[in-house]
Amino acid sequence: MKNVQMVRGKWRARLTVPEELRALVGKRELVADLPSDKKDRDRRALAVLNGFHAILDDAREALAAQRPTLSTAAKAHYQAELDADDLGRRARTSGLEDAERRSRSVYANRLRLLVAGKVSPDEAEALIGFGADELHRRGQAPDAPRADLLRALAEVQLEALARFEERDAGQVKPSEPRSELLTAPDPEPMKIVRAGATGGLALSQALGGFHRERTAGGRTLAPKTMDEHRLAVRMFSEFMGGDMPVKSIVKGDVIAYKQALLETPNRYTMRFRGLTLPQAIKANKKRSEPFATLQPKTINMKWLSHLSTVLQWASNNGHVEANPALGIRVDTGSKVHREATRLPFTRDELKQIFGHPLFADPGEYGLNQWATLIMLYTGVRNSSEMSRMKLCNIYVEQGVPVFYLAEASKNQRSKRLVPIHGDLIRLGFVDHVTALREKGETFLFPEWTRPDKVNDWFNNTFLRKSLGITDKSKVFYSFRHTLATELARTGWPDRPCATGGTGRPCPRPSPAR
């Protein structure tokens, strides 16, 4: 792979920083160590090099923002002329002579002709070339043709002459300039990375202290919730440019972060490997079809809420005077009906899915077939519940084979019993579980090695390519909506007992066996 080399017995990713960017990047070369295993090395190198190129892209943008423009050059010349006029008035002992006034009037007329493009290049140099030369001397001249620069300076010189006339007439407060070159807003300054701030407890340390306190004395905090806390802190730190001391975080930082989250693509760490949150936002905007961004509800309920929780702990423990994230939320407006982003499968689509040869022989079923069927018959959450299902939590409860979702972590009520449908049993699911136990396996799906493994196969390979179902609202998670829709059609209660009752208290799970 390009930019991957063996150096003194170690594999490294190396990328030379162009000379003009070295002052901004602070390095001549970007270097990172890589694993020795080729497969892991290639995967890691891709993410690392993506990050390196994003750093260079940021530096190029910062360099471009620092370069003078016609507007900044015009403003510099205009201010220099006003300053020179101030000095001349201090040294002057009397008013302007008539000859000087006539000379200024003639000069202004020639400048107007220059702006209109009706003078020769030599005369343009004679009229305002001194201003362009001075800008070049001070490093304030833009990268623009000389003729364009002279025309711009002539335009603002006329503005300066108008201010001189107002001063001569005794006008105390000069008029505001009208030229767009002088009224255009200045380029936004580069964001100052405050990650170098020191002193006090860092945000990551506050997270550690919060977790230690919440799990002290045998108390529990759901592993998934703890992971989301870590991700929330990491995302905010990426936005800020590093791990910030909590006392240096202000409300404006969190508000700016909220606005950035509204532009953040879903699953950006997987879609833009190696890029930070701000870099992923830029990369997504450059796509011909940008990925969908985070939903306001997700931003409020997860990333802003978790960040606020950690900062509140820091405030409660005296590390910061007040929680800077308190009350900051995305305004979702009134509670009006919104179209669902995920739709259930139609019955024809279900026939198309399960009529595929992939489901023809139950004896050949593996991860993809069983995971898809379980989603259809249970409507569980795939990556957070079924992917972590342990064999010890599949057993018979009061004569009914069940899944006990002990690993479910969305909230306490999500830990529930779900009956195993008779169709799954007839297809050989119980025998499949028995065979896994005999092999010494711990999990129902030991091959489900990452949260989105089955999702990606189903959505991208099976649904889109094999079946030609391209509706983006139909995905693996649609099975959960499908079950809810079918239950509603049969008149089933909105909140039935997890074991299949109709409002009676659910039995407590028996010890796993």
Short mmCIF file of C-alpha atoms in Angstrom, two decimals:
data_model
loop_
_atom_site.label_atom_id
_atom_site.label_comp_id
_atom_site.label_asym_id
_atom_site.label_seq_id
_atom_site.Cartn_x
_atom_site.Cartn_y
_atom_site.Cartn_z
CA MET A 1 0.00 0.00 0.00
CA LYS A 2 1.28 3.46 -0.87
CA ASN A 3 2.70 5.40 2.09
CA VAL A 4 3.06 2.19 4.14
CA GLN A 5 6.68 1.20 4.82
CA MET A 6 8.79 -1.10 6.95
CA VAL A 7 11.08 1.11 9.04
CA ARG A 8 13.61 -0.48 11.44
CA GLY A 9 11.54 -3.62 11.74
CA LYS A 10 8.23 -1.82 12.26
CA TRP A 11 5.41 -1.13 9.83
CA ARG A 12 4.47 2.53 9.64
CA ALA A 13 2.16 4.81 7.70
CA ARG A 14 4.09 7.90 6.53
CA LEU A 15 2.93 10.95 4.63
CA THR A 16 5.13 13.93 3.81
CA VAL A 17 3.64 17.32 4.64
CA PRO A 18 3.98 19.80 1.73
CA GLU A 19 6.42 22.59 2.58
CA GLU A 20 3.82 25.35 2.45
CA LEU A 21 1.69 23.53 5.05
CA ARG A 22 4.41 22.64 7.56
CA ALA A 23 4.05 25.79 9.63
CA LEU A 24 0.33 25.08 10.11
CA VAL A 25 0.65 21.32 10.68
CA GLY A 26 3.75 21.71 12.83
CA LYS A 27 5.46 18.69 11.28
CA ARG A 28 7.46 17.74 8.20
CA GLU A 29 5.94 14.25 8.13
CA LEU A 30 2.91 12.48 9.58
CA VAL A 31 3.79 9.05 10.99
CA ALA A 32 1.85 6.31 12.79
CA ASP A 33 2.76 2.73 13.76
CA LEU A 34 0.79 -0.12 12.21
CA PRO A 35 0.08 -3.76 13.24
CA SER A 36 2.35 -6.49 11.89
CA ASP A 37 -0.53 -8.69 10.66
CA LYS A 38 -1.19 -7.81 7.01
CA LYS A 39 -4.99 -7.84 7.20
CA ASP A 40 -5.06 -5.71 10.35
CA ARG A 41 -2.31 -3.50 8.95
CA ASP A 42 -4.16 -2.75 5.72
CA ARG A 43 -7.39 -1.98 7.58
CA ARG A 44 -5.64 0.28 10.08
CA ALA A 45 -3.50 1.96 7.39
CA LEU A 46 -6.58 2.96 5.43
CA ALA A 47 -8.06 4.73 8.47
CA VAL A 48 -4.75 6.34 9.44
CA LEU A 49 -4.03 7.66 5.94
CA ASN A 50 -7.58 8.97 5.64
CA GLY A 51 -6.92 10.91 8.82
CA PHE A 52 -3.58 12.20 7.53
CA HIS A 53 -5.12 13.46 4.29
CA ALA A 54 -7.92 15.13 6.27
CA ILE A 55 -5.30 16.96 8.35
CA LEU A 56 -3.64 18.23 5.16
CA ASP A 57 -7.00 19.28 3.72
CA ASP A 58 -7.74 21.25 6.89
CA ALA A 59 -4.32 22.91 6.66
CA ARG A 60 -4.91 23.84 3.01
CA GLU A 61 -8.24 25.44 3.92
CA ALA A 62 -6.59 27.32 6.77
CA LEU A 63 -3.81 28.49 4.46
CA ALA A 64 -6.34 29.64 1.86
CA ALA A 65 -8.25 31.54 4.56
CA GLN A 66 -5.04 33.38 5.50
CA ARG A 67 -4.25 34.52 1.95
CA PRO A 68 -5.11 38.14 1.16
CA THR A 69 -8.10 38.83 -1.09
CA LEU A 70 -9.05 41.88 -3.13
CA SER A 71 -11.36 42.85 -0.27
CA THR A 72 -8.72 42.56 2.47
CA ALA A 73 -6.20 44.41 0.28
CA ALA A 74 -8.73 47.17 -0.43
CA LYS A 75 -9.47 47.57 3.28
CA ALA A 76 -5.77 47.74 4.10
CA HIS A 77 -5.18 50.46 1.47
CA TYR A 78 -8.25 52.44 2.56
CA GLN A 79 -7.14 52.44 6.19
CA ALA A 80 -3.58 53.40 5.23
CA GLU A 81 -4.88 56.40 3.28
CA LEU A 82 -7.04 57.55 6.22
CA ASP A 83 -4.07 57.20 8.58
CA ALA A 84 -1.84 59.19 6.19
CA ASP A 85 -4.49 61.92 5.99
CA ASP A 86 -4.57 62.10 9.79
CA LEU A 87 -0.80 62.64 9.91
CA GLY A 88 -0.97 65.29 7.17
CA ARG A 89 -3.65 67.24 9.01
CA ARG A 90 -1.61 67.30 12.20
CA ALA A 91 1.34 68.79 10.34
CA ARG A 92 -0.75 71.25 8.33
CA THR A 93 -0.89 74.85 9.64
CA SER A 94 -3.69 76.05 7.36
CA GLY A 95 -6.44 74.75 5.08
CA LEU A 96 -6.06 73.42 1.52
CA GLU A 97 -5.18 75.88 -1.21
CA ASP A 98 -7.48 76.14 -4.23
CA ALA A 99 -4.82 74.54 -6.43
CA GLU A 100 -4.69 71.49 -4.17
CA ARG A 101 -8.48 71.15 -4.28
CA ARG A 102 -8.48 71.32 -8.08
CA SER A 103 -5.69 68.75 -8.19
CA ARG A 104 -7.68 66.38 -5.98
CA SER A 105 -10.74 66.84 -8.21
CA VAL A 106 -8.73 66.03 -11.34
CA TYR A 107 -7.24 62.98 -9.62
CA ALA A 108 -10.69 61.73 -8.67
CA ASN A 109 -11.93 62.07 -12.25
CA ARG A 110 -8.97 60.07 -13.58
CA LEU A 111 -9.61 57.36 -10.94
CA ARG A 112 -13.23 57.08 -12.08
CA LEU A 113 -12.03 56.50 -15.63
CA LEU A 114 -9.65 53.81 -14.34
CA VAL A 115 -12.51 52.05 -12.55
CA ALA A 116 -14.46 52.19 -15.81
CA GLY A 117 -11.52 50.64 -17.66
CA LYS A 118 -10.91 53.73 -19.84
CA VAL A 119 -7.24 54.51 -19.08
CA SER A 120 -4.05 52.85 -20.31
CA PRO A 121 -2.06 50.45 -18.11
CA ASP A 122 0.72 53.03 -17.81
CA GLU A 123 -1.66 55.71 -16.57
CA ALA A 124 -3.25 53.23 -14.15
CA GLU A 125 0.20 52.59 -12.69
CA ALA A 126 0.81 56.31 -12.40
CA LEU A 127 -2.51 56.89 -10.64
CA ILE A 128 -2.57 54.13 -8.04
CA GLY A 129 0.46 51.86 -8.61
CA PHE A 130 2.02 53.16 -5.40
CA GLY A 131 -0.77 51.50 -3.41
CA ALA A 132 -0.25 48.12 -5.07
CA ASP A 133 3.51 48.31 -4.52
CA GLU A 134 3.01 49.07 -0.83
CA LEU A 135 0.65 46.12 -0.42
CA HIS A 136 3.21 43.81 -2.02
CA ARG A 137 5.88 45.18 0.29
CA ARG A 138 3.77 44.43 3.35
CA GLY A 139 2.68 40.99 2.08
CA GLN A 140 -0.97 42.10 1.83
CA ALA A 141 -1.37 41.87 -1.95
CA PRO A 142 -3.77 39.18 -3.20
CA ASP A 143 -2.99 36.60 -5.83
CA ALA A 144 -4.84 38.53 -8.54
CA PRO A 145 -3.91 40.14 -11.88
CA ARG A 146 -2.22 43.53 -11.48
CA ALA A 147 -4.94 45.27 -13.52
CA ASP A 148 -7.68 43.93 -11.24
CA LEU A 149 -5.77 45.06 -8.16
CA LEU A 150 -5.24 48.59 -9.56
CA ARG A 151 -8.93 48.88 -10.46
CA ALA A 152 -9.95 47.76 -6.94
CA LEU A 153 -7.54 50.23 -5.32
CA ALA A 154 -8.83 53.05 -7.52
CA GLU A 155 -12.36 52.29 -6.32
CA VAL A 156 -11.41 52.51 -2.65
CA GLN A 157 -9.15 55.52 -3.26
CA LEU A 158 -12.26 57.37 -4.41
CA GLU A 159 -13.89 56.39 -1.10
CA ALA A 160 -10.86 57.75 0.76
CA LEU A 161 -11.02 61.05 -1.20
CA ALA A 162 -14.70 61.37 -0.24
CA ARG A 163 -13.75 61.02 3.43
CA PHE A 164 -11.07 63.72 2.97
CA GLU A 165 -13.71 66.10 1.57
CA GLU A 166 -15.99 65.38 4.53
CA ARG A 167 -13.18 66.16 6.95
CA ASP A 168 -12.38 69.39 5.10
CA ALA A 169 -16.03 70.40 5.46
CA GLY A 170 -15.86 69.85 9.22
CA GLN A 171 -17.99 66.67 9.30
CA VAL A 172 -17.26 65.11 12.69
CA LYS A 173 -18.42 61.57 11.90
CA PRO A 174 -17.36 60.43 8.43
CA SER A 175 -19.83 58.50 6.25
CA GLU A 176 -19.68 54.75 5.91
CA PRO A 177 -18.05 53.57 2.65
CA ARG A 178 -20.32 52.20 -0.06
CA SER A 179 -17.85 50.10 -2.02
CA GLU A 180 -18.58 46.37 -1.70
CA LEU A 181 -14.85 45.83 -1.38
CA LEU A 182 -14.96 47.71 1.92
CA THR A 183 -18.32 46.44 3.19
CA ALA A 184 -17.73 42.73 2.47
CA PRO A 185 -17.36 40.73 5.72
CA ASP A 186 -13.89 39.64 6.68
CA PRO A 187 -13.08 35.93 6.29
CA GLU A 188 -13.92 33.95 9.37
CA PRO A 189 -10.78 33.39 11.41
CA MET A 190 -9.51 29.85 11.83
CA LYS A 191 -11.00 28.03 14.76
CA ILE A 192 -8.59 28.27 17.66
CA VAL A 193 -7.91 24.80 19.00
CA ARG A 194 -8.15 25.15 22.75
CA ALA A 195 -7.19 21.57 23.48
CA GLY A 196 -3.84 22.79 24.75
CA ALA A 197 -5.55 24.47 27.69
CA THR A 198 -4.24 23.13 30.97
CA GLY A 199 -5.34 23.04 34.55
CA GLY A 200 -8.15 21.24 36.28
CA LEU A 201 -9.90 17.99 35.60
CA ALA A 202 -10.04 16.89 31.94
CA LEU A 203 -13.37 15.81 30.45
CA SER A 204 -12.13 12.22 30.04
CA GLN A 205 -11.11 12.18 33.71
CA ALA A 206 -14.55 13.47 34.68
CA LEU A 207 -16.08 10.58 32.74
CA GLY A 208 -13.87 8.10 34.60
CA GLY A 209 -14.80 9.60 37.96
CA PHE A 210 -18.50 9.53 37.10
CA HIS A 211 -18.36 5.87 36.06
CA ARG A 212 -16.42 4.85 39.17
CA GLU A 213 -18.98 6.56 41.40
CA ARG A 214 -21.98 5.06 39.58
CA THR A 215 -20.56 1.52 39.81
CA ALA A 216 -19.22 1.73 43.37
CA GLY A 217 -20.53 -0.69 45.97
CA GLY A 218 -21.66 -3.26 43.46
CA ARG A 219 -24.09 -0.93 41.70
CA THR A 220 -24.46 -1.47 37.96
CA LEU A 221 -24.53 0.78 34.96
CA ALA A 222 -25.45 -0.86 31.64
CA PRO A 223 -22.33 -1.54 29.54
CA LYS A 224 -24.00 -0.06 26.46
CA THR A 225 -24.81 3.14 28.35
CA MET A 226 -21.20 3.41 29.53
CA ASP A 227 -20.02 2.92 25.95
CA GLU A 228 -22.36 5.70 24.82
CA HIS A 229 -20.95 7.99 27.53
CA ARG A 230 -17.44 7.31 26.22
CA LEU A 231 -18.53 7.92 22.64
CA ALA A 232 -20.27 11.19 23.61
CA VAL A 233 -17.09 12.45 25.31
CA ARG A 234 -14.93 11.36 22.39
CA MET A 235 -17.19 13.09 19.83
CA PHE A 236 -17.16 16.35 21.79
CA SER A 237 -13.37 16.12 22.22
CA GLU A 238 -12.97 15.60 18.47
CA PHE A 239 -15.07 18.70 17.84
CA MET A 240 -13.02 20.75 20.30
CA GLY A 241 -9.70 19.46 18.99
CA GLY A 242 -8.71 17.45 22.05
CA ASP A 243 -9.48 16.50 25.65
CA MET A 244 -10.58 19.74 27.33
CA PRO A 245 -10.37 20.70 31.02
CA VAL A 246 -14.00 20.89 32.12
CA LYS A 247 -13.52 24.36 33.62
CA SER A 248 -12.51 25.74 30.21
CA ILE A 249 -15.68 24.46 28.45
CA VAL A 250 -18.23 27.24 28.03
CA LYS A 251 -21.86 27.21 26.93
CA GLY A 252 -20.94 28.60 23.51
CA ASP A 253 -18.78 25.51 22.88
CA VAL A 254 -21.72 23.18 23.52
CA ILE A 255 -24.06 25.28 21.37
CA ALA A 256 -21.54 25.16 18.49
CA TYR A 257 -21.21 21.40 19.04
CA LYS A 258 -24.99 21.01 18.84
CA GLN A 259 -24.99 22.76 15.46
CA ALA A 260 -22.18 20.49 14.26
CA LEU A 261 -24.12 17.38 15.32
CA LEU A 262 -26.98 18.45 13.06
CA GLU A 263 -24.53 18.12 10.12
CA THR A 264 -22.85 14.93 11.33
CA PRO A 265 -23.45 11.88 9.09
CA ASN A 266 -24.89 8.76 10.67
CA ARG A 267 -22.26 6.16 11.61
CA TYR A 268 -19.50 8.53 10.57
CA THR A 269 -16.74 6.49 12.20
CA MET A 270 -17.55 3.54 9.93
CA ARG A 271 -18.28 5.54 6.77
CA PHE A 272 -15.31 7.87 7.12
CA ARG A 273 -12.73 5.69 8.84
CA GLY A 274 -9.90 7.63 10.47
CA LEU A 275 -11.68 11.00 10.27
CA THR A 276 -12.69 13.09 13.24
CA LEU A 277 -16.21 14.45 13.59
CA PRO A 278 -15.44 17.83 11.92
CA GLN A 279 -13.52 16.09 9.12
CA ALA A 280 -16.37 13.64 8.53
CA ILE A 281 -18.83 16.53 8.22
CA LYS A 282 -16.65 18.12 5.51
CA ALA A 283 -16.15 14.81 3.69
CA ASN A 284 -19.88 14.10 3.73
CA LYS A 285 -20.71 17.50 2.23
CA LYS A 286 -18.35 16.78 -0.68
CA ARG A 287 -20.23 13.60 -1.66
CA SER A 288 -22.58 13.78 -4.63
CA GLU A 289 -25.18 12.10 -2.39
CA PRO A 290 -24.33 12.89 1.24
CA PHE A 291 -25.22 10.33 3.90
CA ALA A 292 -28.18 11.13 6.14
CA THR A 293 -27.30 13.13 9.24
CA LEU A 294 -28.10 12.46 12.89
CA GLN A 295 -31.72 12.80 13.91
CA PRO A 296 -32.56 15.62 16.38
CA LYS A 297 -34.05 13.06 18.78
CA THR A 298 -30.81 11.06 18.77
CA ILE A 299 -28.76 14.20 19.33
CA ASN A 300 -30.90 15.21 22.30
CA MET A 301 -31.40 11.82 23.90
CA LYS A 302 -27.87 10.52 23.44
CA TRP A 303 -25.02 12.85 22.61
CA LEU A 304 -26.14 16.07 24.30
CA SER A 305 -27.77 14.23 27.20
CA HIS A 306 -24.72 12.05 27.92
CA LEU A 307 -22.35 15.01 27.67
CA SER A 308 -24.55 16.98 30.06
CA THR A 309 -24.61 14.04 32.50
CA VAL A 310 -20.82 13.96 32.72
CA LEU A 311 -20.51 17.74 33.02
CA GLN A 312 -23.22 17.77 35.71
CA TRP A 313 -21.15 15.30 37.72
CA ALA A 314 -18.15 17.61 37.32
CA SER A 315 -20.27 20.53 38.51
CA ASN A 316 -21.67 18.59 41.48
CA ASN A 317 -18.13 17.73 42.53
CA GLY A 318 -16.75 21.26 42.31
CA HIS A 319 -14.67 20.94 39.14
CA VAL A 320 -16.70 23.57 37.28
CA GLU A 321 -19.06 26.25 38.61
CA ALA A 322 -22.04 25.31 36.43
CA ASN A 323 -22.90 22.66 33.85
CA PRO A 324 -22.31 24.41 30.48
CA ALA A 325 -24.45 21.82 28.66
CA LEU A 326 -27.49 22.25 30.89
CA GLY A 327 -30.66 22.93 28.90
CA ILE A 328 -28.99 22.81 25.48
CA ARG A 329 -31.12 20.77 23.10
CA VAL A 330 -32.13 20.73 19.47
CA ASP A 331 -35.48 22.43 19.09
CA THR A 332 -37.71 19.78 17.54
CA GLY A 333 -40.77 22.03 17.41
CA SER A 334 -44.30 20.93 18.14
CA LYS A 335 -45.17 17.27 18.36
CA VAL A 336 -46.63 16.91 14.89
CA HIS A 337 -46.84 13.72 12.88
CA ARG A 338 -43.65 12.85 11.02
CA GLU A 339 -43.22 10.12 8.47
CA ALA A 340 -41.33 7.11 9.78
CA THR A 341 -37.77 6.78 8.53
CA ARG A 342 -38.07 2.97 8.57
CA LEU A 343 -41.11 1.19 7.13
CA PRO A 344 -42.36 -2.39 7.60
CA PHE A 345 -42.03 -4.92 4.81
CA THR A 346 -45.15 -5.65 2.80
CA ARG A 347 -46.39 -9.22 2.60
CA ASP A 348 -45.22 -9.45 -1.02
CA GLU A 349 -41.75 -8.33 0.05
CA LEU A 350 -41.72 -10.92 2.84
CA LYS A 351 -42.59 -13.61 0.29
CA GLN A 352 -39.77 -12.36 -1.92
CA ILE A 353 -37.28 -12.40 0.97
CA PHE A 354 -38.12 -15.83 2.40
CA GLY A 355 -38.90 -17.38 -0.99
CA HIS A 356 -35.25 -16.91 -1.94
CA PRO A 357 -33.19 -20.11 -2.37
CA LEU A 358 -31.13 -18.98 0.61
CA PHE A 359 -33.99 -20.11 2.87
CA ALA A 360 -34.85 -23.29 0.95
CA ASP A 361 -32.97 -25.84 3.13
CA PRO A 362 -33.22 -25.36 6.93
CA GLY A 363 -30.42 -27.88 7.36
CA GLU A 364 -28.03 -25.37 5.77
CA TYR A 365 -29.09 -22.37 7.87
CA GLY A 366 -26.31 -20.29 9.38
CA LEU A 367 -25.86 -16.85 10.89
CA ASN A 368 -27.66 -14.84 8.19
CA GLN A 369 -30.70 -17.13 7.88
CA TRP A 370 -31.31 -17.62 11.61
CA ALA A 371 -30.72 -13.94 12.43
CA THR A 372 -33.19 -12.88 9.72
CA LEU A 373 -35.84 -15.36 10.84
CA ILE A 374 -35.46 -14.40 14.51
CA MET A 375 -35.89 -10.75 13.58
CA LEU A 376 -39.08 -11.63 11.70
CA TYR A 377 -40.62 -13.68 14.54
CA THR A 378 -39.49 -11.65 17.56
CA GLY A 379 -38.95 -8.04 16.43
CA VAL A 380 -35.99 -7.71 18.80
CA ARG A 381 -33.32 -5.08 18.37
CA ASN A 382 -30.67 -6.69 16.23
CA SER A 383 -27.23 -5.36 17.18
CA SER A 384 -27.98 -4.46 20.79
CA GLU A 385 -30.03 -7.53 21.74
CA MET A 386 -29.86 -10.53 19.41
CA SER A 387 -26.18 -10.19 18.47
CA ARG A 388 -25.28 -10.55 22.18
CA MET A 389 -27.71 -13.37 22.97
CA LYS A 390 -26.09 -16.04 25.14
CA LEU A 391 -27.06 -19.69 24.94
CA CYS A 392 -27.63 -19.77 28.71
CA ASN A 393 -30.48 -17.30 28.20
CA ILE A 394 -32.40 -19.59 25.86
CA TYR A 395 -34.52 -21.98 27.92
CA VAL A 396 -38.07 -23.15 28.72
CA GLU A 397 -40.17 -20.90 30.96
CA GLN A 398 -43.47 -22.41 32.19
CA GLY A 399 -43.50 -24.81 29.24
CA VAL A 400 -42.67 -22.13 26.65
CA PRO A 401 -39.22 -21.91 24.99
CA VAL A 402 -38.01 -18.31 25.40
CA PHE A 403 -35.23 -15.86 24.77
CA TYR A 404 -34.35 -13.99 27.96
CA LEU A 405 -32.90 -10.67 26.81
CA ALA A 406 -30.64 -10.24 29.81
CA GLU A 407 -28.06 -8.29 27.80
CA ALA A 408 -30.61 -5.73 26.56
CA SER A 409 -29.47 -2.34 27.79
CA LYS A 410 -31.65 0.40 26.33
CA ASN A 411 -33.40 0.63 29.71
CA GLN A 412 -34.34 -1.65 32.60
CA ARG A 413 -37.70 -2.60 31.06
CA SER A 414 -35.96 -3.84 27.91
CA LYS A 415 -34.68 -6.87 29.84
CA ARG A 416 -37.57 -9.19 28.99
CA LEU A 417 -38.71 -12.65 27.95
CA VAL A 418 -39.59 -13.22 24.29
CA PRO A 419 -41.25 -16.51 23.28
CA ILE A 420 -39.66 -18.63 20.58
CA HIS A 421 -42.23 -18.99 17.80
CA GLY A 422 -43.40 -22.47 16.81
CA ASP A 423 -42.26 -21.91 13.22
CA LEU A 424 -38.67 -21.42 14.42
CA ILE A 425 -38.89 -24.64 16.40
CA ARG A 426 -40.26 -26.54 13.39
CA LEU A 427 -37.40 -25.21 11.27
CA GLY A 428 -34.92 -26.75 13.71
CA PHE A 429 -33.90 -23.77 15.83
CA VAL A 430 -33.89 -25.67 19.13
CA ASP A 431 -31.72 -28.40 17.55
CA HIS A 432 -29.39 -25.67 16.30
CA VAL A 433 -29.06 -24.30 19.86
CA THR A 434 -28.35 -27.80 21.19
CA ALA A 435 -25.61 -28.31 18.59
CA LEU A 436 -23.98 -25.01 19.59
CA ARG A 437 -23.99 -26.02 23.26
CA GLU A 438 -22.36 -29.35 22.40
CA LYS A 439 -19.61 -27.42 20.61
CA GLY A 440 -18.96 -25.42 23.78
CA GLU A 441 -20.13 -22.11 22.34
CA THR A 442 -21.26 -19.30 24.63
CA PHE A 443 -23.19 -17.10 22.22
CA LEU A 444 -26.06 -17.94 19.89
CA PHE A 445 -24.23 -16.16 17.07
CA PRO A 446 -20.48 -16.44 17.70
CA GLU A 447 -19.81 -15.26 14.12
CA TRP A 448 -21.67 -11.97 14.70
CA THR A 449 -18.36 -10.24 15.39
CA ARG A 450 -19.42 -6.61 14.99
CA PRO A 451 -22.75 -4.84 15.59
CA ASP A 452 -23.55 -4.15 11.94
CA LYS A 453 -22.28 -7.34 10.34
CA VAL A 454 -25.67 -8.92 9.57
CA ASN A 455 -27.28 -5.52 8.93
CA ASP A 456 -24.73 -4.70 6.23
CA TRP A 457 -25.11 -8.09 4.55
CA PHE A 458 -28.91 -7.92 4.56
CA ASN A 459 -29.23 -4.27 3.46
CA ASN A 460 -26.45 -4.02 0.88
CA THR A 461 -25.90 -7.53 -0.46
CA PHE A 462 -29.16 -9.44 -0.05
CA LEU A 463 -31.92 -6.82 -0.12
CA ARG A 464 -30.49 -4.33 -2.65
CA LYS A 465 -28.41 -6.54 -4.96
CA SER A 466 -29.99 -10.00 -4.78
CA LEU A 467 -33.66 -8.99 -4.47
CA GLY A 468 -33.61 -5.53 -6.04
CA ILE A 469 -35.52 -3.91 -3.14
CA THR A 470 -33.91 -0.46 -3.20
CA ASP A 471 -36.32 1.54 -1.03
CA LYS A 472 -34.04 3.13 1.60
CA SER A 473 -36.82 2.98 4.17
CA LYS A 474 -36.70 -0.84 4.01
CA VAL A 475 -33.78 -2.21 6.02
CA PHE A 476 -32.95 -5.04 8.43
CA TYR A 477 -34.53 -3.07 11.29
CA SER A 478 -37.80 -3.01 9.30
CA PHE A 479 -38.55 -6.48 10.68
CA ARG A 480 -39.17 -4.86 14.07
CA HIS A 481 -41.68 -2.48 12.46
CA THR A 482 -43.18 -5.39 10.52
CA LEU A 483 -43.95 -7.32 13.70
CA ALA A 484 -45.45 -4.25 15.37
CA THR A 485 -47.66 -3.68 12.31
CA GLU A 486 -48.88 -7.27 12.23
CA LEU A 487 -49.65 -7.22 15.96
CA ALA A 488 -51.66 -4.03 15.49
CA ARG A 489 -53.63 -5.65 12.63
CA THR A 490 -54.68 -8.51 14.91
CA GLY A 491 -55.84 -6.10 17.62
CA TRP A 492 -53.06 -7.08 20.03
CA PRO A 493 -52.61 -4.68 23.00
CA ASP A 494 -50.08 -1.88 22.60
CA ARG A 495 -48.06 -3.15 25.54
CA PRO A 496 -48.63 -6.92 25.84
CA CYS A 497 -46.87 -9.06 28.35
CA ALA A 498 -43.46 -10.05 26.98
CA THR A 499 -44.31 -13.74 27.28
CA GLY A 500 -47.49 -13.39 25.28
CA GLY A 501 -50.09 -12.52 27.91
CA THR A 502 -52.73 -9.83 27.62
CA GLY A 503 -52.01 -7.60 30.56
CA ARG A 504 -51.36 -10.11 33.34
CA PRO A 505 -48.10 -9.66 35.25
CA CYS A 506 -45.20 -11.30 33.43
CA PRO A 507 -43.52 -14.19 35.26
CA ARG A 508 -40.06 -13.51 36.61
CA PRO A 509 -37.29 -15.25 34.69
CA SER A 510 -36.12 -18.52 36.11
CA PRO A 511 -32.40 -19.02 36.70
CA ALA A 512 -30.66 -19.54 33.39
CA ARG A 513 -30.24 -23.16 32.43
#
